[in-house]
Coordinates of C-alpha atoms in Angstrom, one line a residue:
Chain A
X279 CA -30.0 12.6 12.7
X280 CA -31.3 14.5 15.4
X281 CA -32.3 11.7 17.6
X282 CA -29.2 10.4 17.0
X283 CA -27.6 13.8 17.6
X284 CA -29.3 13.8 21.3
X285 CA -28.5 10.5 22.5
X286 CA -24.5 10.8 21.8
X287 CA -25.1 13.8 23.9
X288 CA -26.8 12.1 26.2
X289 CA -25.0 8.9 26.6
X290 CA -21.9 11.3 26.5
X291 CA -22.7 12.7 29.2
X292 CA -23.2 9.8 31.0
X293 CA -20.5 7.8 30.4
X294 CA -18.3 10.8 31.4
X295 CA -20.5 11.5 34.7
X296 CA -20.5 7.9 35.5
X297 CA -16.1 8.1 34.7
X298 CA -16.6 4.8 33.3
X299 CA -14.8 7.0 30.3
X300 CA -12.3 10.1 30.5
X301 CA -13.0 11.2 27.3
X302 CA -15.4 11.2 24.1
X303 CA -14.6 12.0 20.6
X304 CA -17.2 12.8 18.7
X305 CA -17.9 15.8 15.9
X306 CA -18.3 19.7 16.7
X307 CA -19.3 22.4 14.4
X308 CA -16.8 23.9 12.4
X309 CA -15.9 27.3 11.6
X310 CA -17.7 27.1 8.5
X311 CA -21.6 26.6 7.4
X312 CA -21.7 22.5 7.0
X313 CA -18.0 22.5 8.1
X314 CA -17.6 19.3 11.1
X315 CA -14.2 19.0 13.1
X316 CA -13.5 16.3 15.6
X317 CA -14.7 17.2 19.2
X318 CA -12.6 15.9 22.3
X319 CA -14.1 15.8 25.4
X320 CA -13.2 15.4 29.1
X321 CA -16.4 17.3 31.2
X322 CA -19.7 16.0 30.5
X323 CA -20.4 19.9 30.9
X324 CA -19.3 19.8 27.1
X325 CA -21.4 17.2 26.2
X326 CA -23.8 19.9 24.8
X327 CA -20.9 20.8 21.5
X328 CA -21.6 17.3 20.2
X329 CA -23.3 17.5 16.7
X330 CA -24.1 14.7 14.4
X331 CA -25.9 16.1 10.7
X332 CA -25.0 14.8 7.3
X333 CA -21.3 16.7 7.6
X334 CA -19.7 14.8 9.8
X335 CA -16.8 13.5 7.1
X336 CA -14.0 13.0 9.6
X337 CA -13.4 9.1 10.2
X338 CA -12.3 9.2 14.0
X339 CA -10.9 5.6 14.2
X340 CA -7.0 7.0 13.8
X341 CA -7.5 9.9 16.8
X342 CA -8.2 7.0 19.5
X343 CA -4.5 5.7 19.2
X344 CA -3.0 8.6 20.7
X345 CA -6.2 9.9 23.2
X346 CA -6.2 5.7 24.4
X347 CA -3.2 6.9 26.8
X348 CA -5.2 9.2 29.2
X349 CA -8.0 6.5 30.4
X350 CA -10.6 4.7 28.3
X351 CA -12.3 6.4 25.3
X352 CA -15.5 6.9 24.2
X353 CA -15.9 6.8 20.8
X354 CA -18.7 7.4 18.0
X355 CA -18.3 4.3 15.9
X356 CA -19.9 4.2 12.1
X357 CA -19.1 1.5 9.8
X358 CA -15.5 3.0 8.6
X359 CA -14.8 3.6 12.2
X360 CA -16.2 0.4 13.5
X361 CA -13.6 -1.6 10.9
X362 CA -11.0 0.8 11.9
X363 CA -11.1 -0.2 15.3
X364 CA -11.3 -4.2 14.3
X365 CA -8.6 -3.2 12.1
X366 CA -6.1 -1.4 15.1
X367 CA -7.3 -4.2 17.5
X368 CA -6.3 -7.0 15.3
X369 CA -2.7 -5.2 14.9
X370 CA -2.2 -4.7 18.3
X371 CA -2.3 -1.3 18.6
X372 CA -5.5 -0.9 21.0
X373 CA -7.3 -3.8 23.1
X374 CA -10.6 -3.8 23.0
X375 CA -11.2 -2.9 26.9
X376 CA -9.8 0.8 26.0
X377 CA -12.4 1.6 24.1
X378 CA -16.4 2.1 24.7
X379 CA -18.1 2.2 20.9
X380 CA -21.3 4.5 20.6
X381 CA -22.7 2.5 17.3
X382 CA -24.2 5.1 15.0
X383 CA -25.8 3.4 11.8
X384 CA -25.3 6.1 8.9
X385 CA -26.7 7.0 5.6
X386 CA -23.8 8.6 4.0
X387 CA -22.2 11.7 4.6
X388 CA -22.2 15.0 1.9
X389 CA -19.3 17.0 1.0
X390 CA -19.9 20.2 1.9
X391 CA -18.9 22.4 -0.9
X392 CA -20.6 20.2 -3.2
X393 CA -23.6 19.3 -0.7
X394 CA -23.6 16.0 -3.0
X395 CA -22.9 12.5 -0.8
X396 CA -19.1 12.0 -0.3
X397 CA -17.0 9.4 -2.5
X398 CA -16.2 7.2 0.4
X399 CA -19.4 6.8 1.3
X400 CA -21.1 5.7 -1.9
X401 CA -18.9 2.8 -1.9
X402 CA -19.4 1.9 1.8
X403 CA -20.1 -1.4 2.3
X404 CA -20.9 -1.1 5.9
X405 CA -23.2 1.8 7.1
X406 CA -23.6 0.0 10.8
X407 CA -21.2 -0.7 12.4
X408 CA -19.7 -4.2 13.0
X409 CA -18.6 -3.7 16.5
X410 CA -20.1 -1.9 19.5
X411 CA -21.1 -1.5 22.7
X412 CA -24.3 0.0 22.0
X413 CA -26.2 1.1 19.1
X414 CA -27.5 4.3 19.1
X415 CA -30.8 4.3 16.7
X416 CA -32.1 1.9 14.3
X417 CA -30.1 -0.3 12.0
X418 CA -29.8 0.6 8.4
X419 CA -30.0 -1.7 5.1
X420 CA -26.8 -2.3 3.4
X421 CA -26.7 -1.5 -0.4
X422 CA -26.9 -5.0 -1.8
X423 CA -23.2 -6.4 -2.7
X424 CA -22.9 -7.0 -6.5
X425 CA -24.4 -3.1 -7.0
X426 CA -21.6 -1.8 -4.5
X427 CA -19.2 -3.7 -6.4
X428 CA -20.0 -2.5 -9.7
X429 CA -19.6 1.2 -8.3
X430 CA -16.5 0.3 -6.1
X431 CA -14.3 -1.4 -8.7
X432 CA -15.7 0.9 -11.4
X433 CA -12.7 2.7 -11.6
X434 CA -10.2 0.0 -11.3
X435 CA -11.9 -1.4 -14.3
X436 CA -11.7 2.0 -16.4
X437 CA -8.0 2.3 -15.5
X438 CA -7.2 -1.7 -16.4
X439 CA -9.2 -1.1 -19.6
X440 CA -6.6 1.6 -20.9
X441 CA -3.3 0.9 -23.0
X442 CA -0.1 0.9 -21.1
X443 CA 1.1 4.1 -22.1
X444 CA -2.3 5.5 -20.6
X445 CA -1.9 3.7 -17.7
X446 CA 1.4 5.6 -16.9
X447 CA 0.6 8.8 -18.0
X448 CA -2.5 8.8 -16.0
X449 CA -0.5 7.8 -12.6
X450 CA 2.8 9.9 -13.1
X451 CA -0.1 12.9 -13.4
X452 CA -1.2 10.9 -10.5
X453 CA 2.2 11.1 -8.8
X454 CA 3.7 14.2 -9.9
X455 CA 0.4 16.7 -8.4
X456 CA 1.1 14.5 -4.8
X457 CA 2.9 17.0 -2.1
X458 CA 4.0 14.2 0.2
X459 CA 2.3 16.0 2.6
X460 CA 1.8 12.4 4.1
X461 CA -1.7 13.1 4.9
X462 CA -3.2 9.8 3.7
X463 CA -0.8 8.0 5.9
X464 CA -2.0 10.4 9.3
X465 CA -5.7 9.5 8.6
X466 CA -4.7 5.8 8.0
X467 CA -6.0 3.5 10.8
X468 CA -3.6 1.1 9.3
X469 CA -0.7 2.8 9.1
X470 CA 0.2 2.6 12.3
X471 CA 3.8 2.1 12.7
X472 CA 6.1 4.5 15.1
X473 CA 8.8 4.9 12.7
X474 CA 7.4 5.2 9.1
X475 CA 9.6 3.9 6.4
X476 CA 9.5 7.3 4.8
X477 CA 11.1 8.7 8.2
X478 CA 13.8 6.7 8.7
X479 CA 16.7 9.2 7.0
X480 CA 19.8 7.1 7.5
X481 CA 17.8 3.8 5.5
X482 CA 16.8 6.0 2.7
X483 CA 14.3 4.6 1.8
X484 CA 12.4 7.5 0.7
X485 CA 14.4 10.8 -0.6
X486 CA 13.5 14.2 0.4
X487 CA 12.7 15.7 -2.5
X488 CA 9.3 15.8 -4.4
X489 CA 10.1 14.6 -7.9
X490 CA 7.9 11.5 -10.3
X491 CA 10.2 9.2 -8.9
X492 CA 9.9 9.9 -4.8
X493 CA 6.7 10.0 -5.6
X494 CA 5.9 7.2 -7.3
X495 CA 7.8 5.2 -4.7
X496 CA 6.0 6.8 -1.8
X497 CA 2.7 5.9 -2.9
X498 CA 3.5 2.8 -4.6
X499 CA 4.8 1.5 -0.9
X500 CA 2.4 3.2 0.7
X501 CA -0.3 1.1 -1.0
X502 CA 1.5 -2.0 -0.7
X503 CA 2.3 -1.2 3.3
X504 CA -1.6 -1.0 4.5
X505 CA -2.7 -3.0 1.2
X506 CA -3.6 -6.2 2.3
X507 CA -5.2 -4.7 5.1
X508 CA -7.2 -1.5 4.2
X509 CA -10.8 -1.2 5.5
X510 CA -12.0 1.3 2.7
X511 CA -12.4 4.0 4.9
X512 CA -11.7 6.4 2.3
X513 CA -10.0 8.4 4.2
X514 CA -6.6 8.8 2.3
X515 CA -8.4 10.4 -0.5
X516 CA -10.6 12.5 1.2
X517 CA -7.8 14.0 3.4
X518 CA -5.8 14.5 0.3
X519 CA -5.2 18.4 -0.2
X520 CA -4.3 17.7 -3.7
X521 CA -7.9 15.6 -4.2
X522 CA -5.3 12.3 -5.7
X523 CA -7.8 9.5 -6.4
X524 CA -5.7 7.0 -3.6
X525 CA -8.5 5.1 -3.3
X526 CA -7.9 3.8 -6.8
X527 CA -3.9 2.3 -5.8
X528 CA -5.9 0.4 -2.7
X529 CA -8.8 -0.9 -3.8
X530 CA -6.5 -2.6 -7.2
X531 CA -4.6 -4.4 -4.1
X532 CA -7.9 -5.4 -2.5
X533 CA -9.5 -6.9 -5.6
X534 CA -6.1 -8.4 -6.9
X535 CA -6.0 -10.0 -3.1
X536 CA -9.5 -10.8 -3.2
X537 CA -9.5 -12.8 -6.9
X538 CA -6.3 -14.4 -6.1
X539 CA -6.1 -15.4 -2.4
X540 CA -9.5 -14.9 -1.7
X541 CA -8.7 -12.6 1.0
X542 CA -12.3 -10.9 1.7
X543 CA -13.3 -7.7 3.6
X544 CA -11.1 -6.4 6.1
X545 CA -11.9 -5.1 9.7
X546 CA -14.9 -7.2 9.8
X547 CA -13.3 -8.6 13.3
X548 CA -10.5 -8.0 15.3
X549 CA -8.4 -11.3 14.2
X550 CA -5.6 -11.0 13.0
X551 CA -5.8 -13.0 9.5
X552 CA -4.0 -10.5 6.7
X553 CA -3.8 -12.1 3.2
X554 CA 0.1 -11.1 3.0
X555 CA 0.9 -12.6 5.9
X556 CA -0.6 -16.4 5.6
X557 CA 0.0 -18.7 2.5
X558 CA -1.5 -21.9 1.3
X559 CA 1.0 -24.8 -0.5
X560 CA -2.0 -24.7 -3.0
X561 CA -1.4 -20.7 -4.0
X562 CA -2.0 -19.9 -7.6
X563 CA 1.4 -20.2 -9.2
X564 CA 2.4 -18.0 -11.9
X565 CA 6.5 -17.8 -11.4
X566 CA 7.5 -21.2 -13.1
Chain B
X41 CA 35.7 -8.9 -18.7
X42 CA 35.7 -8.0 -22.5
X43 CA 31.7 -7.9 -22.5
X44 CA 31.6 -5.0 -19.9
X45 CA 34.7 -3.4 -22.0
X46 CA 32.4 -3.5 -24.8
X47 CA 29.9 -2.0 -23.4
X48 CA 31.7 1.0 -21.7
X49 CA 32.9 1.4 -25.4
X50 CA 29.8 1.7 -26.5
X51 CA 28.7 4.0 -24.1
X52 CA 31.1 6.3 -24.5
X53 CA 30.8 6.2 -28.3
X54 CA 27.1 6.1 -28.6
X55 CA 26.6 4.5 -31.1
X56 CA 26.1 0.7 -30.7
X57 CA 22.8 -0.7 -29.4
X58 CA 21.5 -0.8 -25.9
X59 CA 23.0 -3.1 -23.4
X60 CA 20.5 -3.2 -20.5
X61 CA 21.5 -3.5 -16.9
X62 CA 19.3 -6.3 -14.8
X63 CA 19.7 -7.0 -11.2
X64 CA 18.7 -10.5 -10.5
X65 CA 18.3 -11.2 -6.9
X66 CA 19.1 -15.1 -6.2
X67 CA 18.5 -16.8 -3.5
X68 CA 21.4 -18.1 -1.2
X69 CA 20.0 -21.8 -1.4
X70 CA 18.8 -22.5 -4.6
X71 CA 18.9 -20.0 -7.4
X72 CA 22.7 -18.4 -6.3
X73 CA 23.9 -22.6 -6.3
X74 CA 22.0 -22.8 -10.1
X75 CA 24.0 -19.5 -11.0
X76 CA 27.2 -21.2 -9.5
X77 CA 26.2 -24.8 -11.6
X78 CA 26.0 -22.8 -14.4
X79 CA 29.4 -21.2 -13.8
X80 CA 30.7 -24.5 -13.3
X81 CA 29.4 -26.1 -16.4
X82 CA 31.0 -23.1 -18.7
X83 CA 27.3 -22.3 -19.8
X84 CA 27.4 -18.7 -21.4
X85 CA 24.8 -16.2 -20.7
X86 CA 24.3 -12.0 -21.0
X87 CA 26.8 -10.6 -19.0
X88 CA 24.0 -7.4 -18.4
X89 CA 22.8 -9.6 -15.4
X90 CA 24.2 -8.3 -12.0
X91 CA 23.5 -11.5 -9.4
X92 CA 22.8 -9.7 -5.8
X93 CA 22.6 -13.0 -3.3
X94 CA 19.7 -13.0 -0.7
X95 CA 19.1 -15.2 2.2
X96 CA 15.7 -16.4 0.8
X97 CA 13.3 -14.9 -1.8
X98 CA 11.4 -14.1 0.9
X99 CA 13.8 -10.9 2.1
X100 CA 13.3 -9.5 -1.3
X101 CA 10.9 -6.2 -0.1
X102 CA 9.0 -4.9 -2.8
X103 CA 11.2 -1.4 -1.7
X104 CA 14.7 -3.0 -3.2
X105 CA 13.0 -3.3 -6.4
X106 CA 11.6 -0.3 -7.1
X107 CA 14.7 1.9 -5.5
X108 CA 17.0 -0.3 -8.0
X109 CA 14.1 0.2 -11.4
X110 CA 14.6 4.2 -9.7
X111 CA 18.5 4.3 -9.8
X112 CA 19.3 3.3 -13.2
X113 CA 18.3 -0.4 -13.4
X114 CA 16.3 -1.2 -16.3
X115 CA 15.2 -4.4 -15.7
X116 CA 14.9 -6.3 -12.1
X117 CA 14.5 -10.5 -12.2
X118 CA 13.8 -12.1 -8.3
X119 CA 14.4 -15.9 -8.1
X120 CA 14.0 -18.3 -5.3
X121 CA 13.7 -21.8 -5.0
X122 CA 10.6 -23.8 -6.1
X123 CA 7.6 -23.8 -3.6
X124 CA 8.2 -26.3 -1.3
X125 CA 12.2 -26.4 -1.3
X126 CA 12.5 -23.1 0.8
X127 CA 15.4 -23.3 3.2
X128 CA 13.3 -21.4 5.7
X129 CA 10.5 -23.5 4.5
X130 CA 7.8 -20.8 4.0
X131 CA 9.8 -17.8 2.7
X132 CA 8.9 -18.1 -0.7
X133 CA 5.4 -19.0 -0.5
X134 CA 4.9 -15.1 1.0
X135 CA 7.5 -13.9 -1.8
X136 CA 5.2 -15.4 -4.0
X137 CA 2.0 -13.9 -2.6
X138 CA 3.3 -10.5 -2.3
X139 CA 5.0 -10.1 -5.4
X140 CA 2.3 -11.5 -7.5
X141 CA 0.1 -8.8 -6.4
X142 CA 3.3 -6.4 -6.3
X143 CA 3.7 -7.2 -10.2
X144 CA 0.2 -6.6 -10.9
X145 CA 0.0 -3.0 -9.2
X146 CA 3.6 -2.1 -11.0
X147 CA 1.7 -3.0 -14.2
X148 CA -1.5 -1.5 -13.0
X149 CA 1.0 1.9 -12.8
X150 CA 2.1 1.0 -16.0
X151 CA 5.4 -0.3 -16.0
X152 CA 5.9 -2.9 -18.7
X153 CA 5.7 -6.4 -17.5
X154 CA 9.3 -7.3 -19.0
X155 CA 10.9 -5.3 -16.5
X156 CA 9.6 -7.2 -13.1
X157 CA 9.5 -11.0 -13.7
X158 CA 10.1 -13.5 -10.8
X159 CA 10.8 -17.2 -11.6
X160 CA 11.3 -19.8 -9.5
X161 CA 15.4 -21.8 -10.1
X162 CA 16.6 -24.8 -8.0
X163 CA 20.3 -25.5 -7.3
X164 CA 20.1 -28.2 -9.8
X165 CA 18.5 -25.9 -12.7
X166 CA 22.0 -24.3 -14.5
X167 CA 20.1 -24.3 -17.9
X168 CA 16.8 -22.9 -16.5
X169 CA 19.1 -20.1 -14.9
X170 CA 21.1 -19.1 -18.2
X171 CA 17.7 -19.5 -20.2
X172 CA 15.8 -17.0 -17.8
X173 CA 18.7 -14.6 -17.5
X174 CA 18.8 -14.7 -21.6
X175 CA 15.6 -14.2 -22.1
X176 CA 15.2 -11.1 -19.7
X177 CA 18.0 -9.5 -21.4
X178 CA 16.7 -9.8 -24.5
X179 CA 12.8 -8.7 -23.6
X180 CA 14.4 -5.5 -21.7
X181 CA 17.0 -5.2 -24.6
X182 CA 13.8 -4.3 -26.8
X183 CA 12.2 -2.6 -24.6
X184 CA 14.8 0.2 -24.4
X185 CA 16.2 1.7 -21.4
X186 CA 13.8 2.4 -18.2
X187 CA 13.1 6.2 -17.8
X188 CA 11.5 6.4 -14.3
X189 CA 11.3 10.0 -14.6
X190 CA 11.5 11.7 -17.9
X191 CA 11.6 15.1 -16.1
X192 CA 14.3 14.3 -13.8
X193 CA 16.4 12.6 -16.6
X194 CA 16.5 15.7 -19.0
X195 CA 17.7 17.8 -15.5
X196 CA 20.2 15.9 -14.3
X197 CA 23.1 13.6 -15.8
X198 CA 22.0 10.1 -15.9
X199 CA 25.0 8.8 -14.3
X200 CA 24.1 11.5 -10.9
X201 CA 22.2 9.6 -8.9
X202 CA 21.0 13.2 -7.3
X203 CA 17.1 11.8 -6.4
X204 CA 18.3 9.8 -3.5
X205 CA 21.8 11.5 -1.2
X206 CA 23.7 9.4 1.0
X207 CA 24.0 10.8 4.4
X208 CA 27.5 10.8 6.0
X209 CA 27.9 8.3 9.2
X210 CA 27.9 9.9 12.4
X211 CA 25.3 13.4 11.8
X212 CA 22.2 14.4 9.9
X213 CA 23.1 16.2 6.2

């Protein structure tokens, strides 16, 4: 970690010297013990704030889109980042010359009021990241597939075990705790569009109040918006204020994509190939 | 004419059984031309189904759905035409995709199958149209009417649709 620490600081600090970038993002220290924000910086005077410890819970894929504007960015890249970027580049929202990747290979990141290892990360597929200019330290192994899988879709399997009735009291719980505060759909490096469907007043769409039914329609859209394309950042639920288990409303699209179309990982390159968006004459068929 | 009659009677009296309300969305090419055969050949089917025409299965958005299951529909039926027939030639091979895994999630949330169904009805298909329109009518007719929001519901009167404003033309509310 502290090796790691010292040569983001150091290749910081070059890159910026050198102006081959105008600015870095990487992670600071909060204002709390264990606490990480995101770090911006333009002088490699900074470079010194950088820190990189087992706090550093803040996916910074989503923060590139609006920085990219100033010059090229250089950014610390972990798996969920890495995909991110794919995942932006492959949508057209970045190219891949705007951004210079610091690859950081990562064990897992703890929450810090619980100090035990973050959600998102025990169901991370990919601790190093699959794109990048250069790797800072030594490559970790990957938890092997089929015991990721049993931990990932765990929960997917719990909830499609229940009765119906179950089902929907468990999600309108779900639903009626969520504030549409919108911040899953901030922290999204998939959601990217400029007008959100939820902002557009004269469609709609979405209603302004915070009822079952807004809700329900928010994150049921939501999920099927960025569905076909999420990278399992995790980030939705662990931006949450109201701690809503998101995760579970994407990953049911994933592995419903996955066993019918068999549409794979995403942001494992920057193509652009979603599973919504393609068809084969041979699809399953169902609708007769 | 004396079907809906009937049923505002019934409403108003409260006492007769539940007459669901189903949007079907029918596609301009095929399905809309199997409602028309249908007309044509004096076939006789629930008149609970409303028919909303759309160019192509395809344009159905997973959003019309859900906003009509949230204002007062209790049932919602999509139809397009076969795989292979589309007008636009690949519309409804992505209908397909995206509401197959659309249905799933709904039911994943737990909304009762019945409610969402999508079939597929060629121009030529009258019988297959009444038959599907039939039978949804009847599966919803048991299920009761949808309650989106059992909260909401008790608040409100059904029949204000208060969840969802219009905005005037011409200025923000």
């Amino acid at each position: 970690m502290t090796a790691i620490q010292e040569s983001i600081q150091k290749r910081a600090a070059e890159l910026l010297e050198s102006g081959e970038v105008t600015q870095v993002i990487a992670w600071t220290n909060g204002r709390f013990t264990n606490q990480t924000s995101p770090l911006f910086i333009q002088n490699a005077a900074d470079a010194g704030k950088i820190v990189f410890n087992e706090y550093c819970v803040n996916t910074l894929a989503k923060y590139v889109l609006n920085e990219k504007i100033a010059g090229k960015v250089g950014v610390c890249v972990r798996g969920c980042e890495a995909r991110g970027i794919n995942r932006m580049i492959a949508d057209n929202q970045l190219k891949r010359e705007e951004v210079y990747l610091l690859g950081i290979p990562c064990e897992g990141m703890k929450d810090r009021e619980t100090g035990e290892a973050l959600d998102k990360c025990l169901t991370c597929t990919h601790k190093n990241p699959v794109v990048y200019d250069e790797l800072l330290g030594a490559e970790v192994t990957d938890t092997v597939s089929e015991e990721i899988d049993k931990v990932r879709f765990a929960q997917i399997e719990a909830i499609e075990g229940m009765s119906r009735e179950e089902r929907l009291e468990y999600f309108n719980n779900v639903f009626n705790s969520c504030i549409r505060c919108y911040a899953c759909r901030e922290v999204c490096p998939v959601c990217t569009c400029r007008e959100c469907f939820v902002d557009q007043l004269r469609a709609g769409w979405q209603g302004k109040q915070n009822n079952l039914n807004e809700n329900r329609f928010y994150n049921l859209i939501r999920v099927f918006h960025i569905g076909d394309r999420c990278v399992e950042c995790g980030e939705c639920a662990r931006a949450c204020p109201m701690g809503l288990p998101l995760m579970e409303l994407n990953r049911k699209w994933i592995r419903d994509l996955d066993e019918l179309f068999a549409a794979g990982e995403e942001g494992l390159s920057d193509e652009l190939d979603n599973t919504l968006g393609r068809y084969k004459t041979d699809d399953i068929e169902e609708f007769m | 004419m004396s079907v809906v009659n009937d049923t505002q009677a019934a409403a108003s009296t409260g006492t007769e059984t539940f007459e669901p309300k189903i949007l079907a969305f029918a596609c301009h090419w095929c399905t809309y031309s199997g409602a028309d055969l249908a007309g044509l050949n004096r076939m006789s089917y629930p008149a609970n189904v409303r028919v909303l025409r759309v160019p192509c299965s395809g344009r159905v958005n997973p959003q019309y759905i859900l906003t009509a299951l949230n204002k007062g529909v209790d049932g919602v039926l999509v139809c397009g035409c076969h795989p292979g027939d589309c007008h636009y030639v690949s519309g409804n091979y992505y209908a397909k995709r995206r509401l197959m895994a659309f249905r799933r999630m709904l039911q994943y949330t737990g909304l009762e199958p019945e409610r969402f169904q999508v079939r597929w009805i060629s121009g030529s298909e009258a019988g297959k149209f009444r038959d599907t329109v039939t039978s949804v009518v009847e599966q919803v007719r048991e299920l009761g009417p949808y309650k989106p929001d059992p909260a909401l519901a008790a608040l409100i009167d059904s029949s204000v649709d208060a969840s969802n404003p219009v905005l005037p033309e011409g200025g923000e509310a």
